[in-house]
Amino acid sequence: MPPDPRPPEGPTRRILTVNVNATPSVTESIAEAPRAVAEPGVEIVGLTPTFGAPSCEGNVQSYLAAVGVMDAVLTCDQPFNPVIQARFGEHRREGLQELLDQPVVDIPRRPLTSPPSWGAATPGVSTLGRTVPLIEDRLRLAGLMERCASVRASSTSVPDLERDENAAVETIVAEAQRAVEQDRAEVAVLGCGGMAALEGAVHQRCGVPVVDGVAAAVSVAQSLVRLRLRTSKVRAYTSPLPKDLKGFWFGR
Amino acid sequence: MPPDPRPPEGPTRRILTVNVNATPSVTESIAEAPRAVAEPGVEIVGLTPTFGAPSCEGNVQSYLAAVGVMDAVLTCDQPFNPVIQARFGEHRREGLQELLDQPVVDIPRRPLTSPPSWGAATPGVSTLGRTVPLIEDRLRLAGLMERCASVRASSTSVPDLERDENAAVETIVAEAQRAVEQDRAEVAVLGCGGMAALEGAVHQRCGVPVVDGVAAAVSVAQSLVRLRLRTSKVRAYTSPLPKDLKGFWFGR
Amino acid sequence: MPPDPRPPEGPTRRILTVNVNATPSVTESIAEAPRAVAEPGVEIVGLTPTFGAPSCEGNVQSYLAAVGVMDAVLTCDQPFNPVIQARFGEHRREGLQELLDQPVVDIPRRPLTSPPSWGAATPGVSTLGRTVPLIEDRLRLAGLMERCASVRASSTSVPDLERDENAAVETIVAEAQRAVEQDRAEVAVLGCGGMAALEGAVHQRCGVPVVDGVAAAVSVAQSLVRLRLRTSKVRAYTSPLPKDLKGFWFGR
Amino acid sequence: MPPDPRPPEGPTRRILTVNVNATPSVTESIAEAPRAVAEPGVEIVGLTPTFGAPSCEGNVQSYLAAVGVMDAVLTCDQPFNPVIQARFGEHRREGLQELLDQPVVDIPRRPLTSPPSWGAATPGVSTLGRTVPLIEDRLRLAGLMERCASVRASSTSVPDLERDENAAVETIVAEAQRAVEQDRAEVAVLGCGGMAALEGAVHQRCGVPVVDGVAAAVSVAQSLVRLRLRTSKVRAYTSPLPKDLKGFWFGR
Amino acid sequence: MPPDPRPPEGPTRRILTVNVNATPSVTESIAEAPRAVAEPGVEIVGLTPTFGAPSCEGNVQSYLAAVGVMDAVLTCDQPFNPVIQARFGEHRREGLQELLDQPVVDIPRRPLTSPPSWGAATPGVSTLGRTVPLIEDRLRLAGLMERCASVRASSTSVPDLERDENAAVETIVAEAQRAVEQDRAEVAVLGCGGMAALEGAVHQRCGVPVVDGVAAAVSVAQSLVRLRLRTSKVRAYTSPLPKDLKGFWFGR
Amino acid sequence: MPPDPRPPEGPTRRILTVNVNATPSVTESIAEAPRAVAEPGVEIVGLTPTFGAPSCEGNVQSYLAAVGVMDAVLTCDQPFNPVIQARFGEHRREGLQELLDQPVVDIPRRPLTSPPSWGAATPGVSTLGRTVPLIEDRLRLAGLMERCASVRASSTSVPDLERDENAAVETIVAEAQRAVEQDRAEVAVLGCGGMAALEGAVHQRCGVPVVDGVAAAVSVAQSLVRLRLRTSKVRAYTSPLPKDLKGFWFGR
């Protein structure tokens, strides 16, 4: 008989939000944003990989992030449930799903309010053009590409953001507006959190619901905990067979 | 400038779960099930259409249900947010989405824990064979059919269920098992709530996570409220133009 | 042994064209248009729902129409075969298909002349923007979306049409022209009949074959009668189980 | 200004049914079958290619048939409208569509009665296994593969048919039955006509509507004539530029 | 036991490049281009059909080409392995695949360097607009359409090319540039060879890898020979049953 | 002006075949197999990651492999062109494609001889069941899933292979046979090389062409070199921006 899928309530009150890059300041802003939607008594803890790139675009840095994130989570010494991995999944959360049976959530790629019969624009903060194909492939695999009006890149990087927030906000808002007006998007999903100003600004200019990706992820994660759901282990996400890793070990 | 998307917290503590058929006893069991996952202070109210069929299969009864549900919700005299429509959406929730700006949720058709790269079996309680094509089309429109291992019908009806629960449970569990073993499903989603025994039984026999559809819907609904998300009104779900309905009026 | 699929010729000489809205004048124009293509001895009878909206856009009015149409047909006291439901199917003919075994036809969504390897523009008369997603979903379910160059909305409503036909025609023709020139459509399908002027005008300006939707439907319907084909009852369109409807009965 | 798409009624009373192989006896049976559905005054003329294979399976014979059919039609000395090409289109009718502006119809690959939301089995008379992939590709290009429950081959050839009709009928009926019972087909489409016995037998055994492919094609063709529709010439089927063919000329 | 798939090395040193039209000068340029990529000791022989059109666009000429090419290859009196059919497959190589067990290659329709997750522009030399739909259908059948950024037609014909090469090159380069800049193509594939100037010019202007279609085909063909691969004969490409062709025989 | 895409011939004579696991013996067998298809003068060098798992299944080990492979290639001190990454791409070669402009090839996922209109079975040596979903997703992203008859796992691991080759061969051959007989595959692609016995055995038993994955990759790679093609750098595979990696550096 399989293990009872219903974990004790205990550890379920701490949500881990793992940054995909090795920049603690970003980790902080990622963990801060969703606190507004946390249920009473739920703690949100940010986690920073101990290696990888200070910001992630493209495949090389993304694979480093995938490993860095697994490493950070495996060496985390507090109980937690579930885990949020920031960003649109282009940094691959499947490794975590094999390693843990707590749910692993990234930015829900179909905006929760989006009708199944309608698409959504996904202008991501700090989504450079080169990252768009990675996100589009994630949508394809989820069967959602046909429903996504467009994935648009604001050529704004996290550093830009820290340098001049207003300019960055303006760039992103303009991109969202193109998504709504030219691509017929009905919802805007923001690629990362930590920008109080942005959400309101996009809504004001575009008149569509705006989804803060990380807050949405936390919110879905809480649902999973309430439903006591675990990652399915029967096939795709079976735990890895123990093997002697060479030249690398998690949490070294 | 569009209305501020953030409704006052007030009304958001009452969730309406609308039955799709005109049988109050079913309404009760539908409203009961998800109470376990309700956040503190959230009230779950069941609503029964004042007309339609005592149980719904196929298209004729489904269109009656679509109208009956709109009628029931429009004549509900208490504030609420959001609305759950039981079942897999084969009874069409789009009308409600036009009429309301509170979110409208039916059974989340991609099980929340299902990896984007893997499908889910959907053995529905009281899903007769004839309803399967309707559900499959909803999955198609959502782009999820490729990811759904199978939609399987237990030829169990709500009456059967009331007559002999054990037999009904056994039928459904057996169907779920076929979905996991023959169709390579990794998650089981149950088409309607109100059966304490069922969820555990499926999990025991199949060893996969089991999603109680209505509880999951309530859980997602609470997320939407926390995120203060509303239905997008820019295109597909614009409010209907006022017209003089002939021979029919809501809440007559 | 199943019933012989070959109905007596008798009733097959009366074609019912059901309007989707409760406006008799529209019913008339809908029934008038296809008379030109009726075979000798075939009578075309228009039917107006006794309830619903005076004109239909969007989901709420569409579900009312679905029920209103079923009601009108079930209470029709003359024999008929087959039934035409005007419009592109966005008002759901599946209920009728369950109730009848005569064929039910709506506007053929792949223009009859369109090569399987080429798309068609579908500028619908009185297709407001909000109706486009409904039509697109019908095309998706039929597997024809990839082959449809575009669904374009002339923001012309039936009332507009009655107010100033020339202006309405001009708007629609312009839309059709964009479909041919910008979307590479090779055929134009008109969303509803009753406009002598329109068909010629679109052809003149665009140089493509023009399909009058309702006439085409009648023409296909006659084919079905000649072929003595009935709606398949083995699965999706099984007749509904008799149930005590509450607060509603057809033909009340 | 483009030519008026409405040809004089005159020539429209003669329908050409072109055989794809060079066997006159088959041509006869193909032309015979649909006479039952011909409108009063419509003449159905069979045409036999003067070269090609006595029966066609696979690609080599199919390309010969494509050329043989064009040759036969171009050298036909009577006026006609429209043209039927027997079989499921695996012998490519696109050449004819370039050469003519009369409509060219082959076996309608979505059974006319099939709900857009449901598939159809297509057990073809004298469809050998090797022809199945060709037919499946035609369905793919038409976007109908997802809706086709299955394409099944009765390993019965035209010669078999002439040798022992009863055995051939039995083989085909059994195949149709598998399509309905195992593949959940709701309609059966027969790949070629000329077998009075077959249609009734399949219906008796399977209880689904049975479409005689060639009769259906004739029926659709008559619809096109009534609607005065012509093949679109704006893009895919523009008439071929005149060129000096080398070593080959039509109607030599 | 099936025949050993490993042919003697002998005949494998002669590659046949079959022109699809009956113009020897074109045959020459097609055979010339890939010599640069031929392995030492590999001979590239051009073959011209003895009938068909002097240049091929559209379906009529394409079916003639399909037959002309089979005829030319079957009457070729030297051993060869494999066969290249110029162009993007819109002239159907499947007949040859039935007739031969040597591999038959046309222009590889996914540029060899193109990441599976990214598309390619396919501006074809002498691809007139009318040929685009044929090429798009070939891509659809190969499942590659979603990955192809666009198929663009330079309205340049082979005659134009011979009249004023510079102008032709300029037209094609401009088209390629639109594919890269407007359609986000990352690779350019040229539809036919024989133009030394073109490849460099496209690369210079667009900064993307440029694939000379015929050279790529030859290169792939050599791979197949090295791997000793043959065409699979178990289903789609079984050798045609011998039949008495009427009025036509290969190699007459 | 972009760099001339034509690299000097020099480095192009050394092909790197990178193992995805850290087991040198496997590296050897991977490099050995394709030597039979190497062009004269082409050297094939095997490379073993200095860290990762001794054998790779599933996501965790796959992401380690992605990083381990990048590390090994970046620290390789000899010139090379191009690079082969063994396996079906489930270990992600995109990182390498960003880092290098030499082509990067993994097992060609559409068997080279497979007709665009037909699928291929892909029974992989040492492909455990859990790896199948990863491979299927790679096929999905390449648009080839519809054309792939099936991906079948022989539950044979590399260790098994070394323990008892005959038993392993038998298991794999049996799986291939099911693919051909039950899934209608026409070609068999083997997931990794180094087994002289296997290729012949599968061919003998199944009668279909058998593709040795690694040999095919090498063969395609040589084609790319001959064609002087480089990885496109205009979008998806732009070189990564230089960043200070934290706690990790390639070739440490």
Short mmCIF file of C-alpha atoms in Angstrom, two decimals, chain F:
data_model
loop_
_atom_site.label_atom_id
_atom_site.label_comp_id
_atom_site.label_asym_id
_atom_site.label_seq_id
_atom_site.Cartn_x
_atom_site.Cartn_y
_atom_site.Cartn_z
CA MET F 1 28.98 42.24 -41.63
CA PRO F 2 28.73 38.85 -39.93
CA PRO F 3 31.76 36.56 -39.70
CA ASP F 4 32.29 34.37 -42.75
CA PRO F 5 30.33 31.21 -41.89
CA ARG F 6 32.94 29.07 -43.58
CA PRO F 7 35.49 27.94 -40.99
CA PRO F 8 38.92 26.82 -42.14
CA GLU F 9 38.87 23.15 -43.05
CA GLY F 10 41.57 22.44 -40.45
CA PRO F 11 39.75 21.71 -37.18
CA THR F 12 36.89 20.05 -38.96
CA ARG F 13 38.58 16.66 -39.03
CA ARG F 14 38.12 15.91 -35.35
CA ILE F 15 34.63 14.97 -34.12
CA LEU F 16 33.99 15.05 -30.40
CA THR F 17 31.52 12.47 -29.10
CA VAL F 18 30.62 13.47 -25.57
CA ASN F 19 29.26 10.88 -23.22
CA VAL F 20 26.45 12.10 -20.95
CA ASN F 21 27.64 10.08 -17.98
CA ALA F 22 30.88 9.86 -16.13
CA THR F 23 31.75 6.30 -17.13
CA PRO F 24 34.84 6.12 -19.41
CA SER F 25 34.11 2.57 -20.59
CA VAL F 26 30.79 3.76 -22.03
CA THR F 27 32.57 6.69 -23.65
CA GLU F 28 34.83 4.26 -25.41
CA SER F 29 32.02 2.17 -26.82
CA ILE F 30 30.19 5.31 -27.93
CA ALA F 31 33.25 6.55 -29.81
CA GLU F 32 34.01 3.14 -31.26
CA ALA F 33 30.70 2.44 -32.93
CA PRO F 34 30.63 5.28 -35.47
CA ARG F 35 34.23 4.83 -36.63
CA ALA F 36 32.84 2.55 -39.31
CA VAL F 37 31.03 5.51 -40.87
CA ALA F 38 33.79 8.08 -40.43
CA GLU F 39 35.08 9.65 -43.60
CA PRO F 40 38.72 9.07 -44.40
CA GLY F 41 40.91 11.28 -42.22
CA VAL F 42 38.18 12.07 -39.72
CA GLU F 43 39.15 11.38 -36.14
CA ILE F 44 36.50 10.55 -33.55
CA VAL F 45 37.40 11.45 -30.01
CA GLY F 46 35.36 10.39 -26.99
CA LEU F 47 35.01 12.77 -24.05
CA THR F 48 33.93 11.87 -20.50
CA PRO F 49 32.46 14.44 -18.12
CA THR F 50 34.53 14.83 -14.99
CA PHE F 51 31.41 14.85 -12.90
CA GLY F 52 27.82 13.66 -12.95
CA ALA F 53 26.25 10.23 -12.56
CA PRO F 54 27.81 6.96 -13.76
CA SER F 55 24.63 6.43 -15.77
CA CYS F 56 21.79 8.87 -16.41
CA GLU F 57 18.08 8.42 -16.06
CA GLY F 58 15.50 11.04 -15.24
CA ASN F 59 15.73 14.75 -14.68
CA VAL F 60 18.14 15.21 -11.79
CA GLN F 61 20.91 13.24 -13.45
CA SER F 62 20.03 14.80 -16.77
CA TYR F 63 20.60 18.35 -15.52
CA LEU F 64 23.87 17.28 -13.95
CA ALA F 65 24.78 15.77 -17.30
CA ALA F 66 23.91 19.00 -19.12
CA VAL F 67 26.33 20.88 -16.90
CA GLY F 68 28.92 18.11 -16.87
CA VAL F 69 28.93 17.98 -20.66
CA MET F 70 29.36 21.75 -21.00
CA ASP F 71 32.19 21.59 -18.51
CA ALA F 72 33.94 18.75 -20.32
CA VAL F 73 33.66 20.39 -23.72
CA LEU F 74 34.80 23.82 -22.53
CA THR F 75 37.87 22.33 -20.94
CA CYS F 76 38.76 20.19 -23.93
CA ASP F 77 42.17 21.42 -25.10
CA GLN F 78 42.10 20.22 -28.70
CA PRO F 79 40.32 21.87 -31.62
CA PHE F 80 37.23 19.99 -32.77
CA ASN F 81 34.25 20.32 -35.05
CA PRO F 82 31.54 19.30 -34.58
CA VAL F 83 30.29 17.87 -31.29
CA ILE F 84 28.07 14.83 -30.84
CA GLN F 85 26.10 14.44 -27.63
CA ALA F 86 25.00 10.86 -27.22
CA ARG F 87 21.34 9.98 -26.49
CA PHE F 88 18.08 11.39 -27.73
CA GLY F 89 18.53 14.91 -26.49
CA GLU F 90 16.79 14.24 -23.21
CA HIS F 91 20.00 15.53 -21.63
CA ARG F 92 19.65 18.88 -23.35
CA ARG F 93 22.26 20.00 -25.78
CA GLU F 94 21.05 23.62 -25.96
CA GLY F 95 23.72 24.84 -23.54
CA LEU F 96 26.45 23.61 -25.84
CA GLN F 97 24.73 25.29 -28.75
CA GLU F 98 24.97 28.62 -26.98
CA LEU F 99 28.62 28.12 -26.05
CA LEU F 100 29.91 26.91 -29.40
CA ASP F 101 29.39 27.85 -32.97
CA GLN F 102 30.40 24.42 -34.17
CA PRO F 103 27.30 22.35 -34.82
CA VAL F 104 26.07 20.20 -31.93
CA VAL F 105 24.25 17.03 -32.88
CA ASP F 106 22.46 14.43 -30.84
CA ILE F 107 20.69 11.34 -32.06
CA PRO F 108 18.70 12.54 -35.06
CA ARG F 109 15.21 12.17 -33.80
CA ARG F 110 13.61 11.65 -37.12
CA PRO F 111 15.29 8.56 -38.52
CA LEU F 112 16.91 9.71 -41.71
CA THR F 113 15.14 7.15 -43.84
CA SER F 114 11.73 7.65 -42.34
CA PRO F 115 9.25 9.05 -44.84
CA PRO F 116 7.82 12.35 -43.63
CA SER F 117 4.54 10.59 -43.81
CA TRP F 118 5.51 7.79 -41.54
CA GLY F 119 6.62 7.21 -37.98
CA ALA F 120 9.47 5.41 -36.37
CA ALA F 121 9.79 3.25 -33.33
CA THR F 122 12.51 4.30 -30.98
CA PRO F 123 13.43 1.46 -28.70
CA GLY F 124 16.40 2.84 -26.80
CA VAL F 125 19.14 0.74 -25.37
CA SER F 126 19.26 1.37 -21.63
CA THR F 127 16.23 3.57 -21.83
CA LEU F 128 14.41 2.91 -18.60
CA GLY F 129 10.70 3.62 -18.46
CA ARG F 130 11.23 6.84 -16.57
CA THR F 131 13.24 8.28 -19.43
CA VAL F 132 10.47 7.78 -21.98
CA PRO F 133 8.52 10.91 -21.04
CA LEU F 134 11.68 13.01 -21.41
CA ILE F 135 12.31 11.65 -24.88
CA GLU F 136 8.67 12.08 -25.87
CA ASP F 137 8.84 15.74 -24.86
CA ARG F 138 11.88 16.25 -27.04
CA LEU F 139 9.97 14.74 -29.93
CA ARG F 140 7.01 16.99 -29.15
CA LEU F 141 9.15 20.10 -29.26
CA ALA F 142 10.60 18.96 -32.57
CA GLY F 143 7.08 18.44 -33.90
CA LEU F 144 7.83 14.76 -34.51
CA MET F 145 5.71 13.06 -31.88
CA GLU F 146 2.83 12.54 -34.30
CA ARG F 147 5.22 10.79 -36.68
CA CYS F 148 6.84 8.61 -34.06
CA ALA F 149 5.06 5.29 -33.82
CA SER F 150 6.26 4.84 -30.26
CA VAL F 151 9.08 5.33 -27.83
CA ARG F 152 9.65 2.03 -26.13
CA ALA F 153 11.84 1.31 -23.18
CA SER F 154 13.83 -1.85 -22.85
CA SER F 155 14.32 -2.03 -19.14
CA THR F 156 17.97 -2.71 -19.74
CA SER F 157 20.62 -0.58 -18.12
CA VAL F 158 24.23 -0.13 -19.16
CA PRO F 159 25.35 -2.34 -16.25
CA ASP F 160 22.93 -5.08 -17.38
CA LEU F 161 24.45 -4.77 -20.78
CA GLU F 162 27.92 -5.35 -19.43
CA ARG F 163 26.74 -8.23 -17.25
CA ASP F 164 24.96 -10.28 -19.91
CA GLU F 165 24.97 -8.86 -23.42
CA ASN F 166 22.94 -11.66 -24.96
CA ALA F 167 20.06 -11.27 -22.55
CA ALA F 168 20.10 -7.50 -23.04
CA VAL F 169 20.08 -7.87 -26.81
CA GLU F 170 17.15 -10.25 -26.62
CA THR F 171 15.16 -7.82 -24.46
CA ILE F 172 15.77 -4.96 -26.84
CA VAL F 173 15.03 -6.97 -29.97
CA ALA F 174 11.72 -8.10 -28.46
CA GLU F 175 10.80 -4.49 -27.72
CA ALA F 176 11.65 -3.43 -31.26
CA GLN F 177 9.51 -6.23 -32.60
CA ARG F 178 6.51 -4.99 -30.59
CA ALA F 179 7.11 -1.52 -31.99
CA VAL F 180 6.99 -2.81 -35.55
CA GLU F 181 4.12 -5.24 -35.13
CA GLN F 182 1.89 -3.44 -32.64
CA ASP F 183 2.76 0.23 -33.23
CA ARG F 184 3.23 -0.01 -37.00
CA ALA F 185 6.77 1.39 -36.86
CA GLU F 186 8.71 1.18 -40.10
CA VAL F 187 12.17 2.00 -38.85
CA ALA F 188 13.97 1.19 -35.60
CA VAL F 189 16.31 3.69 -34.00
CA LEU F 190 18.67 2.43 -31.33
CA GLY F 191 19.31 4.76 -28.44
CA CYS F 192 23.02 4.17 -28.09
CA GLY F 193 25.83 2.51 -29.91
CA GLY F 194 28.61 0.15 -28.98
CA MET F 195 26.73 -3.08 -29.61
CA ALA F 196 27.84 -4.74 -32.81
CA ALA F 197 25.42 -7.59 -32.26
CA LEU F 198 22.31 -5.54 -31.72
CA GLU F 199 21.84 -3.80 -35.04
CA GLY F 200 21.95 -7.02 -37.03
CA ALA F 201 19.71 -8.83 -34.60
CA VAL F 202 16.97 -6.20 -34.74
CA HIS F 203 17.10 -6.15 -38.53
CA GLN F 204 16.95 -9.92 -38.76
CA ARG F 205 13.97 -10.19 -36.47
CA CYS F 206 11.98 -7.15 -37.57
CA GLY F 207 12.85 -6.71 -41.21
CA VAL F 208 13.04 -2.93 -40.93
CA PRO F 209 15.96 -0.57 -41.43
CA VAL F 210 17.84 -0.11 -38.18
CA VAL F 211 19.46 3.19 -37.31
CA ASP F 212 22.38 3.19 -34.90
CA GLY F 213 21.77 6.52 -33.20
CA VAL F 214 25.33 7.58 -32.59
CA ALA F 215 26.58 6.49 -35.99
CA ALA F 216 23.75 8.48 -37.55
CA ALA F 217 24.68 11.50 -35.46
CA VAL F 218 28.28 11.31 -36.61
CA SER F 219 27.14 10.93 -40.16
CA VAL F 220 24.92 14.00 -39.95
CA ALA F 221 27.72 15.87 -38.23
CA GLN F 222 30.05 15.16 -41.12
CA SER F 223 27.41 16.52 -43.46
CA LEU F 224 27.27 19.74 -41.51
CA VAL F 225 31.00 20.09 -41.70
CA ARG F 226 31.04 19.50 -45.43
CA LEU F 227 28.31 22.11 -45.78
CA ARG F 228 30.33 24.38 -43.48
CA LEU F 229 27.23 25.08 -41.45
CA ARG F 230 27.46 26.72 -38.03
CA THR F 231 24.93 27.15 -35.26
CA SER F 232 22.76 30.17 -35.85
CA LYS F 233 23.52 32.89 -33.35
CA VAL F 234 20.84 35.42 -34.13
CA ARG F 235 18.35 34.50 -31.44
CA ALA F 236 17.83 31.27 -29.51
CA TYR F 237 21.51 30.38 -29.26
CA THR F 238 23.20 33.72 -28.84
CA SER F 239 26.38 33.31 -26.84
CA PRO F 240 25.73 33.79 -23.12
CA LEU F 241 26.60 37.19 -21.66
CA PRO F 242 29.75 36.92 -19.60
CA LYS F 243 28.83 36.90 -15.91
CA ASP F 244 30.68 36.13 -12.72
CA LEU F 245 29.51 32.65 -11.89
CA LYS F 246 29.28 32.08 -8.15
CA GLY F 247 30.62 28.90 -6.52
CA PHE F 248 31.04 27.24 -9.86
CA TRP F 249 33.22 27.72 -12.87
CA PHE F 250 33.63 25.65 -15.93
CA GLY F 251 36.80 23.60 -16.05
CA ARG F 252 37.66 24.25 -12.42
#
